[in-house]
Amino acid sequence: MNRLMRAICGGALAAALLAVANSALSEADGPDFYRVADAEVGEALIMRVGPTLDHPALGAIPGDADGIANFGCQGDAGTQSNMCLVGFDRLVGWVDGRLLAEGGAPDRFSAGARLRGLAGSEWGATRFGAEEATDDAWIGFKSDGSVLGSSGCNRFTGAFQEGVGTLTIGPLAVSRRACPPPQMALESKMLGALEAARRKVAAHLVLALLDEDGAVLAQFARRDFD
């Protein structure tokens, strides 16, 4: 085989391998949007805090819904362990992947474009786990890599580091003012969620913090949006 033929064959092989790799990556990532499939008439798809069916429910998706944002799945397809992290109606949660099929726009997450980074944004807490919260607790991410905010009682400052889909916050310095029990309970949830965060889902209007196992610790609404 002459040099020209070897070059052509080598290029063809490289292109074929690249096509296979791209195909596998596409299949692993899945579609941009899902729709609910195989639901009984009137039955809702339950969104859960974590990636198993025994985690608490935090919301529901109508049985005829389409445009459900896809943030990734885990477990074996077609089995009870197949759970997918999705967004619907500005809420992020895990659902049974067996009840999803490839869907399409319009986007029913309704949270805007995904964010490349959090620097310059400010967020008010809307939910801790399955429980609703208020934006009395909030956090701001500064361009110098620092954070500041309120836990509902005390102020805090610290640092953050983020990557593609990852986020760590802390250590945090917190003021020491005593507050009524409801505010102290809110503070405990807020600081606990921030310190345990390892992953994130970030869109223009919604931020969700997840722990290292994928459980949704807290969700926030944008306070400084345009």
mmCIF file of C-alpha atoms in Angstrom:
data_model
loop_
_atom_site.group_PDB
_atom_site.id
_atom_site.type_symbol
_atom_site.label_atom_id
_atom_site.label_comp_id
_atom_site.label_asym_id
_atom_site.label_seq_id
_atom_site.Cartn_x
_atom_site.Cartn_y
_atom_site.Cartn_z
ATOM 1 C CA MET A 1 0.000 0.000 0.000
ATOM 2 C CA ASN A 2 1.523 3.322 -1.038
ATOM 3 C CA ARG A 3 1.821 6.381 1.187
ATOM 4 C CA LEU A 4 -1.218 8.129 -0.349
ATOM 5 C CA MET A 5 -3.455 5.125 0.159
ATOM 6 C CA ARG A 6 -2.255 4.734 3.752
ATOM 7 C CA ALA A 7 -3.074 8.396 4.398
ATOM 8 C CA ILE A 8 -6.558 8.034 2.888
ATOM 9 C CA CYS A 9 -7.299 4.858 4.813
ATOM 10 C CA GLY A 10 -5.932 6.358 8.003
ATOM 11 C CA GLY A 11 -8.099 9.439 7.575
ATOM 12 C CA ALA A 12 -11.173 7.342 6.896
ATOM 13 C CA LEU A 13 -10.509 5.236 9.997
ATOM 14 C CA ALA A 14 -10.064 8.336 12.149
ATOM 15 C CA ALA A 15 -13.301 9.814 10.791
ATOM 16 C CA ALA A 16 -15.134 6.558 11.471
ATOM 17 C CA LEU A 17 -13.822 6.377 15.038
ATOM 18 C CA LEU A 18 -14.789 10.011 15.612
ATOM 19 C CA ALA A 19 -18.297 9.336 14.315
ATOM 20 C CA VAL A 20 -18.657 6.363 16.674
ATOM 21 C CA ALA A 21 -17.420 8.431 19.618
ATOM 22 C CA ASN A 22 -19.777 11.301 18.799
ATOM 23 C CA SER A 23 -22.676 8.856 18.431
ATOM 24 C CA ALA A 24 -21.933 7.269 21.809
ATOM 25 C CA LEU A 25 -21.622 10.689 23.460
ATOM 26 C CA SER A 26 -24.922 11.794 21.931
ATOM 27 C CA GLU A 27 -26.675 8.678 23.211
ATOM 28 C CA ALA A 28 -25.154 9.113 26.683
ATOM 29 C CA ASP A 29 -26.188 12.748 26.900
ATOM 30 C CA GLY A 30 -29.722 12.098 25.657
ATOM 31 C CA PRO A 31 -32.174 14.588 24.158
ATOM 32 C CA ASP A 32 -32.478 18.228 25.180
ATOM 33 C CA PHE A 33 -36.122 17.660 26.147
ATOM 34 C CA TYR A 34 -38.262 14.776 27.308
ATOM 35 C CA ARG A 35 -41.986 14.119 27.275
ATOM 36 C CA VAL A 36 -43.960 11.923 29.653
ATOM 37 C CA ALA A 37 -44.550 8.498 28.102
ATOM 38 C CA ASP A 38 -46.777 5.582 29.116
ATOM 39 C CA ALA A 39 -48.569 7.512 31.871
ATOM 40 C CA GLU A 40 -52.139 6.607 32.685
ATOM 41 C CA VAL A 41 -54.758 9.209 31.756
ATOM 42 C CA GLY A 42 -54.666 11.942 34.395
ATOM 43 C CA GLU A 43 -51.618 10.422 36.119
ATOM 44 C CA ALA A 44 -48.774 12.779 37.060
ATOM 45 C CA LEU A 45 -45.042 12.049 36.966
ATOM 46 C CA ILE A 46 -43.611 12.587 40.454
ATOM 47 C CA MET A 47 -40.446 14.669 40.841
ATOM 48 C CA ARG A 48 -38.269 13.558 43.752
ATOM 49 C CA VAL A 49 -35.464 15.075 45.809
ATOM 50 C CA GLY A 50 -32.968 12.300 45.036
ATOM 51 C CA PRO A 51 -32.196 9.649 42.413
ATOM 52 C CA THR A 52 -34.225 6.798 43.902
ATOM 53 C CA LEU A 53 -37.955 6.181 44.124
ATOM 54 C CA ASP A 54 -37.897 6.276 47.935
ATOM 55 C CA HIS A 55 -36.780 9.919 48.102
ATOM 56 C CA PRO A 56 -39.439 12.479 49.105
ATOM 57 C CA ALA A 57 -41.640 13.993 46.410
ATOM 58 C CA LEU A 58 -41.123 17.684 45.667
ATOM 59 C CA GLY A 59 -43.478 18.223 42.745
ATOM 60 C CA ALA A 60 -45.396 16.659 39.882
ATOM 61 C CA ILE A 61 -45.343 16.860 36.098
ATOM 62 C CA PRO A 62 -48.648 16.455 34.197
ATOM 63 C CA GLY A 63 -49.007 13.137 32.404
ATOM 64 C CA ASP A 64 -49.294 14.829 29.009
ATOM 65 C CA ALA A 65 -46.294 17.173 29.457
ATOM 66 C CA ASP A 66 -43.624 17.782 26.836
ATOM 67 C CA GLY A 67 -40.610 20.121 26.821
ATOM 68 C CA ILE A 68 -39.162 18.697 30.077
ATOM 69 C CA ALA A 69 -35.521 19.831 30.359
ATOM 70 C CA ASN A 70 -32.956 17.021 30.565
ATOM 71 C CA PHE A 71 -30.032 17.370 33.010
ATOM 72 C CA GLY A 72 -28.808 13.773 32.812
ATOM 73 C CA CYS A 73 -29.773 10.234 33.829
ATOM 74 C CA GLN A 74 -28.181 7.456 35.821
ATOM 75 C CA GLY A 75 -28.786 3.754 36.367
ATOM 76 C CA ASP A 76 -29.723 1.047 33.900
ATOM 77 C CA ALA A 77 -32.254 1.983 31.217
ATOM 78 C CA GLY A 78 -35.593 0.236 31.583
ATOM 79 C CA THR A 79 -35.031 -0.670 35.243
ATOM 80 C CA GLN A 80 -36.144 0.834 38.542
ATOM 81 C CA SER A 81 -32.674 2.328 39.009
ATOM 82 C CA ASN A 82 -32.988 4.468 35.859
ATOM 83 C CA MET A 83 -33.610 7.968 37.233
ATOM 84 C CA CYS A 84 -33.315 11.251 35.356
ATOM 85 C CA LEU A 85 -32.701 14.763 36.653
ATOM 86 C CA VAL A 86 -35.119 17.102 34.886
ATOM 87 C CA GLY A 87 -36.501 20.620 34.998
ATOM 88 C CA PHE A 88 -40.158 21.576 34.704
ATOM 89 C CA ASP A 89 -41.982 24.787 35.641
ATOM 90 C CA ARG A 90 -38.778 26.234 37.205
ATOM 91 C CA LEU A 91 -38.369 23.213 39.467
ATOM 92 C CA VAL A 92 -35.512 20.677 39.364
ATOM 93 C CA GLY A 93 -35.983 17.087 40.503
ATOM 94 C CA TRP A 94 -35.502 13.396 39.777
ATOM 95 C CA VAL A 95 -38.072 11.275 37.934
ATOM 96 C CA ASP A 96 -38.454 7.634 36.885
ATOM 97 C CA GLY A 97 -36.603 7.404 33.571
ATOM 98 C CA ARG A 98 -38.811 4.526 32.420
ATOM 99 C CA LEU A 99 -41.671 6.998 32.040
ATOM 100 C CA LEU A 100 -39.793 9.391 29.750
ATOM 101 C CA ALA A 101 -39.376 9.531 25.989
ATOM 102 C CA GLU A 102 -37.622 11.964 23.688
ATOM 103 C CA GLY A 103 -39.626 15.175 23.506
ATOM 104 C CA GLY A 104 -39.328 18.584 21.947
ATOM 105 C CA ALA A 105 -39.727 22.303 22.414
ATOM 106 C CA PRO A 106 -41.180 24.569 23.639
ATOM 107 C CA ASP A 107 -39.145 24.507 26.806
ATOM 108 C CA ARG A 108 -41.435 23.915 29.806
ATOM 109 C CA PHE A 109 -38.635 24.446 32.348
ATOM 110 C CA SER A 110 -39.122 28.164 31.597
ATOM 111 C CA ALA A 111 -35.871 29.165 33.324
ATOM 112 C CA GLY A 112 -34.006 30.692 30.407
ATOM 113 C CA ALA A 113 -30.633 29.759 28.966
ATOM 114 C CA ARG A 114 -28.166 27.709 30.982
ATOM 115 C CA LEU A 115 -25.460 29.742 32.719
ATOM 116 C CA ARG A 116 -21.766 29.291 32.014
ATOM 117 C CA GLY A 117 -20.886 30.690 35.445
ATOM 118 C CA LEU A 118 -22.442 32.169 38.570
ATOM 119 C CA ALA A 119 -20.168 35.209 39.008
ATOM 120 C CA GLY A 120 -22.208 38.413 39.212
ATOM 121 C CA SER A 121 -25.508 36.693 40.086
ATOM 122 C CA GLU A 122 -27.691 36.827 43.212
ATOM 123 C CA TRP A 123 -30.278 34.244 44.286
ATOM 124 C CA GLY A 124 -33.105 33.939 46.816
ATOM 125 C CA ALA A 125 -33.872 30.539 48.328
ATOM 126 C CA THR A 126 -37.195 28.983 47.271
ATOM 127 C CA ARG A 127 -36.851 25.417 48.504
ATOM 128 C CA PHE A 128 -34.718 23.216 50.733
ATOM 129 C CA GLY A 129 -35.143 19.585 49.736
ATOM 130 C CA ALA A 130 -38.879 18.991 49.499
ATOM 131 C CA GLU A 131 -39.793 21.991 51.682
ATOM 132 C CA GLU A 132 -40.632 25.447 50.391
ATOM 133 C CA ALA A 133 -38.539 28.363 51.656
ATOM 134 C CA THR A 134 -38.435 32.145 51.320
ATOM 135 C CA ASP A 135 -35.868 34.448 49.807
ATOM 136 C CA ASP A 136 -35.100 35.818 53.277
ATOM 137 C CA ALA A 137 -32.179 33.450 52.729
ATOM 138 C CA TRP A 138 -30.076 34.473 49.743
ATOM 139 C CA ILE A 139 -26.617 34.186 48.236
ATOM 140 C CA GLY A 140 -24.585 36.322 45.845
ATOM 141 C CA PHE A 141 -21.619 35.147 43.779
ATOM 142 C CA LYS A 142 -18.945 37.787 43.103
ATOM 143 C CA SER A 143 -16.518 37.952 40.205
ATOM 144 C CA ASP A 144 -13.516 37.610 42.567
ATOM 145 C CA GLY A 145 -14.579 34.099 43.619
ATOM 146 C CA SER A 146 -16.229 35.143 46.872
ATOM 147 C CA VAL A 147 -19.802 34.731 48.110
ATOM 148 C CA LEU A 148 -21.917 36.756 50.504
ATOM 149 C CA GLY A 149 -25.480 36.507 51.673
ATOM 150 C CA SER A 150 -27.969 35.957 54.454
ATOM 151 C CA SER A 151 -28.957 32.668 56.046
ATOM 152 C CA GLY A 152 -32.300 34.122 57.149
ATOM 153 C CA CYS A 153 -30.805 35.275 60.433
ATOM 154 C CA ASN A 154 -27.093 35.956 60.096
ATOM 155 C CA ARG A 155 -24.889 37.255 57.301
ATOM 156 C CA PHE A 156 -22.165 35.097 55.812
ATOM 157 C CA THR A 157 -19.153 35.471 53.541
ATOM 158 C CA GLY A 158 -16.809 32.947 51.980
ATOM 159 C CA ALA A 159 -15.498 31.586 48.713
ATOM 160 C CA PHE A 160 -16.758 29.405 45.884
ATOM 161 C CA GLN A 161 -15.251 27.269 43.148
ATOM 162 C CA GLU A 162 -17.160 26.018 40.118
ATOM 163 C CA GLY A 163 -16.653 23.925 37.022
ATOM 164 C CA VAL A 164 -18.957 22.469 34.391
ATOM 165 C CA GLY A 165 -21.863 21.262 36.530
ATOM 166 C CA THR A 166 -19.821 21.378 39.748
ATOM 167 C CA LEU A 167 -19.833 23.817 42.657
ATOM 168 C CA THR A 168 -18.276 24.004 46.112
ATOM 169 C CA ILE A 169 -18.941 26.787 48.606
ATOM 170 C CA GLY A 170 -16.943 27.631 51.699
ATOM 171 C CA PRO A 171 -15.503 27.761 54.179
ATOM 172 C CA LEU A 172 -18.029 30.321 55.372
ATOM 173 C CA ALA A 173 -17.676 32.976 58.050
ATOM 174 C CA VAL A 174 -21.020 33.627 59.742
ATOM 175 C CA SER A 175 -22.098 36.387 62.119
ATOM 176 C CA ARG A 176 -23.417 35.294 65.543
ATOM 177 C CA ARG A 177 -26.716 37.106 66.073
ATOM 178 C CA ALA A 178 -29.451 35.126 67.890
ATOM 179 C CA CYS A 179 -32.849 34.974 66.161
ATOM 180 C CA PRO A 180 -36.295 33.448 66.803
ATOM 181 C CA PRO A 181 -36.534 29.658 66.283
ATOM 182 C CA PRO A 182 -38.067 29.797 62.755
ATOM 183 C CA GLN A 183 -35.199 31.943 61.494
ATOM 184 C CA MET A 184 -32.624 29.742 63.190
ATOM 185 C CA ALA A 185 -34.189 26.671 61.540
ATOM 186 C CA LEU A 186 -33.980 28.412 58.156
ATOM 187 C CA GLU A 187 -30.350 29.287 58.850
ATOM 188 C CA SER A 188 -29.492 25.678 59.607
ATOM 189 C CA LYS A 189 -31.010 24.511 56.324
ATOM 190 C CA MET A 190 -29.368 27.241 54.274
ATOM 191 C CA LEU A 191 -25.858 26.829 55.681
ATOM 192 C CA GLY A 192 -26.127 23.043 55.568
ATOM 193 C CA ALA A 193 -27.123 23.118 51.889
ATOM 194 C CA LEU A 194 -24.326 25.497 50.934
ATOM 195 C CA GLU A 195 -21.639 23.510 52.718
ATOM 196 C CA ALA A 196 -22.828 20.148 51.289
ATOM 197 C CA ALA A 197 -23.178 21.385 47.678
ATOM 198 C CA ARG A 198 -20.985 19.617 45.119
ATOM 199 C CA ARG A 199 -23.005 19.907 41.906
ATOM 200 C CA LYS A 200 -25.262 22.522 40.350
ATOM 201 C CA VAL A 201 -27.944 23.082 37.746
ATOM 202 C CA ALA A 202 -27.793 26.741 36.739
ATOM 203 C CA ALA A 203 -30.103 28.561 34.331
ATOM 204 C CA HIS A 204 -30.807 32.258 33.935
ATOM 205 C CA LEU A 205 -33.663 32.209 36.469
ATOM 206 C CA VAL A 206 -33.136 29.005 38.491
ATOM 207 C CA LEU A 207 -30.243 27.571 40.497
ATOM 208 C CA ALA A 208 -30.326 24.111 42.101
ATOM 209 C CA LEU A 209 -27.611 22.820 44.437
ATOM 210 C CA LEU A 210 -26.988 19.062 44.686
ATOM 211 C CA ASP A 211 -24.842 16.948 46.978
ATOM 212 C CA GLU A 212 -22.213 14.453 45.826
ATOM 213 C CA ASP A 213 -24.887 11.735 45.427
ATOM 214 C CA GLY A 214 -27.112 13.970 43.289
ATOM 215 C CA ALA A 215 -29.804 14.748 45.867
ATOM 216 C CA VAL A 216 -31.276 18.238 45.425
ATOM 217 C CA LEU A 217 -30.324 20.217 48.531
ATOM 218 C CA ALA A 218 -31.731 23.642 47.698
ATOM 219 C CA GLN A 219 -33.272 25.656 44.893
ATOM 220 C CA PHE A 220 -33.087 29.396 44.257
ATOM 221 C CA ALA A 221 -34.718 32.050 42.075
ATOM 222 C CA ARG A 222 -32.666 34.793 40.441
ATOM 223 C CA ARG A 223 -32.958 38.149 42.235
ATOM 224 C CA ASP A 224 -30.892 40.310 39.913
ATOM 225 C CA PHE A 225 -32.152 39.166 36.487
ATOM 226 C CA ASP A 226 -32.381 41.674 33.635
#
